[in-house]
Structure formats: structure tokens, C-alpha cells
């Protein structure tokens, strides 16, 4: 088969060489084709690969009769044994084209489901091209290879030291204080355990301790995304602009999530000038009555004005900030989804509609999956990527296994970066590794916090993908994502 390799231009030479060896050692691979833009970044590969068009679709159009494999995993390598396995299934299904992806099969916007089974990892697909007016690929038969749970577990275990030696995504909680009392938030549940607050100390992350963390994160050399938010409203931190500026100056992508109540034009300009990379707005209603009934204590008109001021300021500046909006879906506001898209999709890059109920029996946030729970076999639960990918540090320095840590119960906390004077020390420490090993062995009931989580990834989780006019809509079991089909920032570098 001919392998079209969507090589990341940012991949280091060692990683590329490892991938190349995997492909060259597979008897299933006839030839390797690399996009010209990536080959320019790695000219030494010309000895092994042929230059291909930058767009896979152009490559496929030139020789649609040829069996193709698009090799595009989430991280830039897969175990070599999977190449033959994928090719065997590819031939058995009689497909002209197979797409291989380790995670987030929908993220690059190339497929639309035609038929799938709740538990099957192979489904009949057809190509998705917003501009394919001629229907060039309408008759091709497609299959998508989803790495199964065993494949995925082996991948995470075998590649941890190579790809996850340091966290990829990091949340540093600037403050746990909030100026709203949102209806869905576990903070305002009678079940929420506030005992941890009694000895928590100052509710804001100390600036000097923050800069120490940023210095350590910058030393990782991985250019991660850092979110300065977790449970509270980051704009309440008086030194937030300084925090953004310091992180940006160190070469780190800085992201915020805000309810925008305290965001005015001056604060917007200050944040943008400081180098803010990503801005997410929390907006859970398409009209004043709905919004204020959910986000208690807020002011609809003021928030709308502040968001517009930020967007206008960003457009006038030289900033390339990615702007998105998150809308928590509930019975109270479900009818406002399309109206929100009408109001905001031309102004922001992303609209995320997340399905969530108020809280579960333990006072934590809880997800409502948009599927029949009986169809989600527990064997299909994936080892959560957060344990291998994400680090959360609270304002007091406590490290949690993921951003679902809301109650700082002792059993949920893995360590404290301020006490150990090292984020990496906790990340690579014995307790974090123990929890990862339990996840790989599917012993989720033995992992604190994971044992009550209903927001885990299951296979499959993509339910639908479609174009409606200029809107590209993804529907998975966590909700909906809307974006413009022609958005130049369709593939952003942000924590999702």
C-alpha cells in the first residue's frame, strides 16, 4: 500500500526516525509519501520518501484507484505491529482508503459517519469535503480504524517516557474564588464538601510561586498550553495580566476561561498585549432571562458588551488569539443552541455545547452522555488520557489527576508542588505512576476520583458530523462543537 504520512513539521528528528523505521520495516508498506511542506522541514527524508501534495485529498484525487493508507495518529508514532493489523483489516473490508487515528478521530474534519455500531470500531464511512461540489470521492468506500482499548493501552505504556515524560497540558488555578453562583456548579450544591477550604490558606495562587512553576514548565522544552483557571474566575486575581505576560515571555501558550463579568475594554487590551493565546467565554444562555437564571449574580447586557469589546480589541490588535465560547447545555437552555450559533459563530472560532447535569452524588460535576448508557460496554472504557497528558495544580499547589478535581479530598490529591518544590517530581512520582498503571489494567474502581467519574472516554464517541451551510458541526457523546468551515484557525493549539 502507499502510505501518505501527515508528518508534523514540529516533530523532532528522533521521533521522525522512529516512525520511518516502523514504516520501512513493514512488508505492507509499498511506498511512503510526505507532504511537501513537511519535507522541506526535514530534507534528509527525501532519500526515503516521495514528495506529495500538502493536501491528502489532492494526492488521492490523482490516483483514486490505488489502495491508500493515510497514516495520521494523534501522536506521531504507533507500534509497528499495528501497521500489518490495520492493513489486514483494510483488505478484508475491501476499502480503497483507510484512515488511521489514535485519538480524536473527528478533530481534523475529514469524515462523516454513514453507518456504525455502538461497540464496533469499524464503520462504513464516506468522505467529508465542504467544497467537494463535483463529488469526486462519492463512490469510494472508506473505513476508519479505531485503535481498540488494548492497542491504546499498549501505546500509552510503551511511549510514556518518550511522549509524556512531561505534561502536555497544564492547568494552574489562579484562584478558586468566583463571583457567580451558577446553577450547574457543584460549588453551590448541598453535597459539596467545603471542609478543605478551612485550611486552604489564601484563595489566590502566590505570584512568586507561580513564576517558579512557569520557569520549571518552560524548562521542559515542550511548549505546553497552560490554563490559568480551574474552579474560580481568573479575572479576580489582581496580578492576572502579569501572570499572562510572564508565561508568554517564557514561550508558553496561555489560556483563560472567564465569565467575562469583570472583563472590560481596558482589561481586554492588557491581556492581549501581555500575549494571551486562547480566550474561552462561558455563556450559557441566548437571552437575558435564560442566562441570568443559570448564571446567578451575572448581568447579561454587561457580559455581552464585555465580550464584544474583547473581540473588537483583538481584531484591531496584532494578536492572533484563538477565541471560543462554551455553553453548558441543560433542560433550561437547550433550545438556545442554534440561536447562540447565529449570534456568535461569525465572531468566535469555536462554539462548544457541553451536556452536563448539576452534580453527581459525590458533589462533583457530572456528564450526561448523549447515548444509551446500556450501549457503552465497560470494556470499551479507554484509559483516560488525562492521567498521561494533563497536570492540574490548585491555587494551594495540590496536584490532581485531572481537571475534574473539585473537592480537594486527601485521597484525590497526588502531591503538592509547593511542598516538593517541583511539578515534575509529582508528575513522575510513584503515586501518579501507580494510578496510570491501574488505568492501563482497567482497574478504574481502585483509582481515587476515577472511580466516581462518568466523563471518561468510551469507544466510539463520535455520533455525527455534518455541514449546515458554512457551519461544521461535530456531535459526540459529550455535546456539540460548531466552527466555521472556512476558519483559518480550524486546527488550533489549545487545551480542549
Tab-separated table of N, CA and C in Angstrom, residues 258 279-285 303-304 307-308 311 322-328 340-341 343-345 347-354 480-482 496:
chain	number	residue	atom	x	y	z
A	258	UNK	N	-13.296	32.521	31.171
A	258	UNK	CA	-13.872	33.565	32.012
A	258	UNK	C	-15.363	33.700	31.784
A	279	UNK	N	-8.644	32.461	24.519
A	279	UNK	CA	-9.665	33.004	25.416
A	279	UNK	C	-10.973	32.245	25.206
A	280	UNK	N	-11.466	31.659	26.307
A	280	UNK	CA	-12.750	30.961	26.292
A	280	UNK	C	-13.754	31.753	27.130
A	281	UNK	N	-14.935	31.987	26.567
A	281	UNK	CA	-16.010	32.660	27.294
A	281	UNK	C	-17.071	31.633	27.700
A	282	UNK	N	-17.503	31.673	28.955
A	282	UNK	CA	-18.590	30.822	29.428
A	282	UNK	C	-19.892	31.602	29.305
A	283	UNK	N	-20.789	31.088	28.484
A	283	UNK	CA	-22.026	31.827	28.164
A	283	UNK	C	-23.148	30.814	27.995
A	284	UNK	N	-24.030	30.690	28.979
A	284	UNK	CA	-24.989	29.594	28.991
A	284	UNK	C	-26.433	29.996	28.707
A	285	UNK	N	-26.605	31.056	27.939
A	285	UNK	CA	-27.961	31.454	27.574
A	285	UNK	C	-27.956	32.397	26.395
A	303	UNK	N	-22.150	41.457	30.235
A	303	UNK	CA	-21.298	40.393	29.720
A	303	UNK	C	-21.218	40.441	28.203
A	304	UNK	N	-22.369	40.629	27.548
A	304	UNK	CA	-22.380	40.739	26.080
A	304	UNK	C	-21.484	41.897	25.638
A	307	UNK	N	-17.751	40.963	26.110
A	307	UNK	CA	-17.253	40.005	25.115
A	307	UNK	C	-17.023	40.691	23.778
A	308	UNK	N	-17.978	41.534	23.368
A	308	UNK	CA	-17.809	42.275	22.117
A	308	UNK	C	-16.588	43.192	22.186
A	311	UNK	N	-13.501	41.040	21.611
A	311	UNK	CA	-13.386	40.625	20.207
A	311	UNK	C	-12.957	41.800	19.331
A	322	UNK	N	-6.790	32.872	19.822
A	322	UNK	CA	-7.904	31.997	19.482
A	322	UNK	C	-9.031	32.267	20.470
A	323	UNK	N	-10.239	32.503	19.961
A	323	UNK	CA	-11.374	32.861	20.802
A	323	UNK	C	-12.476	31.818	20.665
A	324	UNK	N	-12.985	31.349	21.785
A	324	UNK	CA	-14.015	30.319	21.760
A	324	UNK	C	-15.050	30.604	22.838
A	325	UNK	N	-16.166	29.901	22.752
A	325	UNK	CA	-17.254	30.082	23.713
A	325	UNK	C	-17.779	28.720	24.124
A	326	UNK	N	-17.991	28.549	25.419
A	326	UNK	CA	-18.516	27.293	25.940
A	326	UNK	C	-19.899	27.535	26.536
A	327	UNK	N	-20.819	26.644	26.203
A	327	UNK	CA	-22.224	26.745	26.587
A	327	UNK	C	-22.598	25.408	27.218
A	328	UNK	N	-22.901	25.408	28.508
A	328	UNK	CA	-23.286	24.171	29.187
A	328	UNK	C	-24.765	23.916	28.936
A	340	UNK	N	-27.589	30.695	19.631
A	340	UNK	CA	-26.222	31.025	20.014
A	340	UNK	C	-25.286	30.956	18.805
A	341	UNK	N	-25.487	29.944	17.980
A	341	UNK	CA	-24.661	29.828	16.771
A	341	UNK	C	-24.884	31.022	15.857
A	343	UNK	N	-25.745	33.995	16.775
A	343	UNK	CA	-25.230	35.196	17.426
A	343	UNK	C	-23.707	35.283	17.408
A	344	UNK	N	-23.029	34.126	17.522
A	344	UNK	CA	-21.614	34.178	17.849
A	344	UNK	C	-20.664	33.513	16.862
A	345	UNK	N	-21.146	32.642	16.000
A	345	UNK	CA	-20.205	31.854	15.204
A	345	UNK	C	-19.376	32.697	14.240
A	347	UNK	N	-18.182	35.459	15.091
A	347	UNK	CA	-17.324	36.303	15.934
A	347	UNK	C	-16.260	35.516	16.702
A	348	UNK	N	-16.498	34.222	16.914
A	348	UNK	CA	-15.529	33.389	17.622
A	348	UNK	C	-15.132	32.223	16.728
A	349	UNK	N	-14.039	31.551	17.095
A	349	UNK	CA	-13.560	30.441	16.280
A	349	UNK	C	-14.259	29.132	16.601
A	350	UNK	N	-14.695	28.986	17.829
A	350	UNK	CA	-15.294	27.730	18.276
A	350	UNK	C	-16.489	28.010	19.163
A	351	UNK	N	-17.515	27.178	19.021
A	351	UNK	CA	-18.632	27.145	19.953
A	351	UNK	C	-18.751	25.717	20.467
A	352	UNK	N	-18.661	25.535	21.767
A	352	UNK	CA	-18.767	24.204	22.358
A	352	UNK	C	-20.018	24.157	23.219
A	353	UNK	N	-20.882	23.198	22.937
A	353	UNK	CA	-22.091	22.980	23.730
A	353	UNK	C	-21.896	21.678	24.497
A	354	UNK	N	-21.658	21.773	25.792
A	354	UNK	CA	-21.345	20.605	26.610
A	354	UNK	C	-22.555	20.176	27.411
A	480	UNK	N	-21.778	19.128	21.493
A	480	UNK	CA	-21.633	19.593	20.115
A	480	UNK	C	-20.490	20.601	20.020
A	481	UNK	N	-19.826	20.590	18.874
A	481	UNK	CA	-18.831	21.606	18.560
A	481	UNK	C	-19.229	22.239	17.236
A	482	UNK	N	-19.304	23.567	17.222
A	482	UNK	CA	-19.600	24.312	15.998
A	482	UNK	C	-18.359	25.130	15.622
A	496	UNK	N	-8.259	21.470	25.089
A	496	UNK	CA	-9.705	21.304	24.952
A	496	UNK	C	-10.217	20.341	25.990
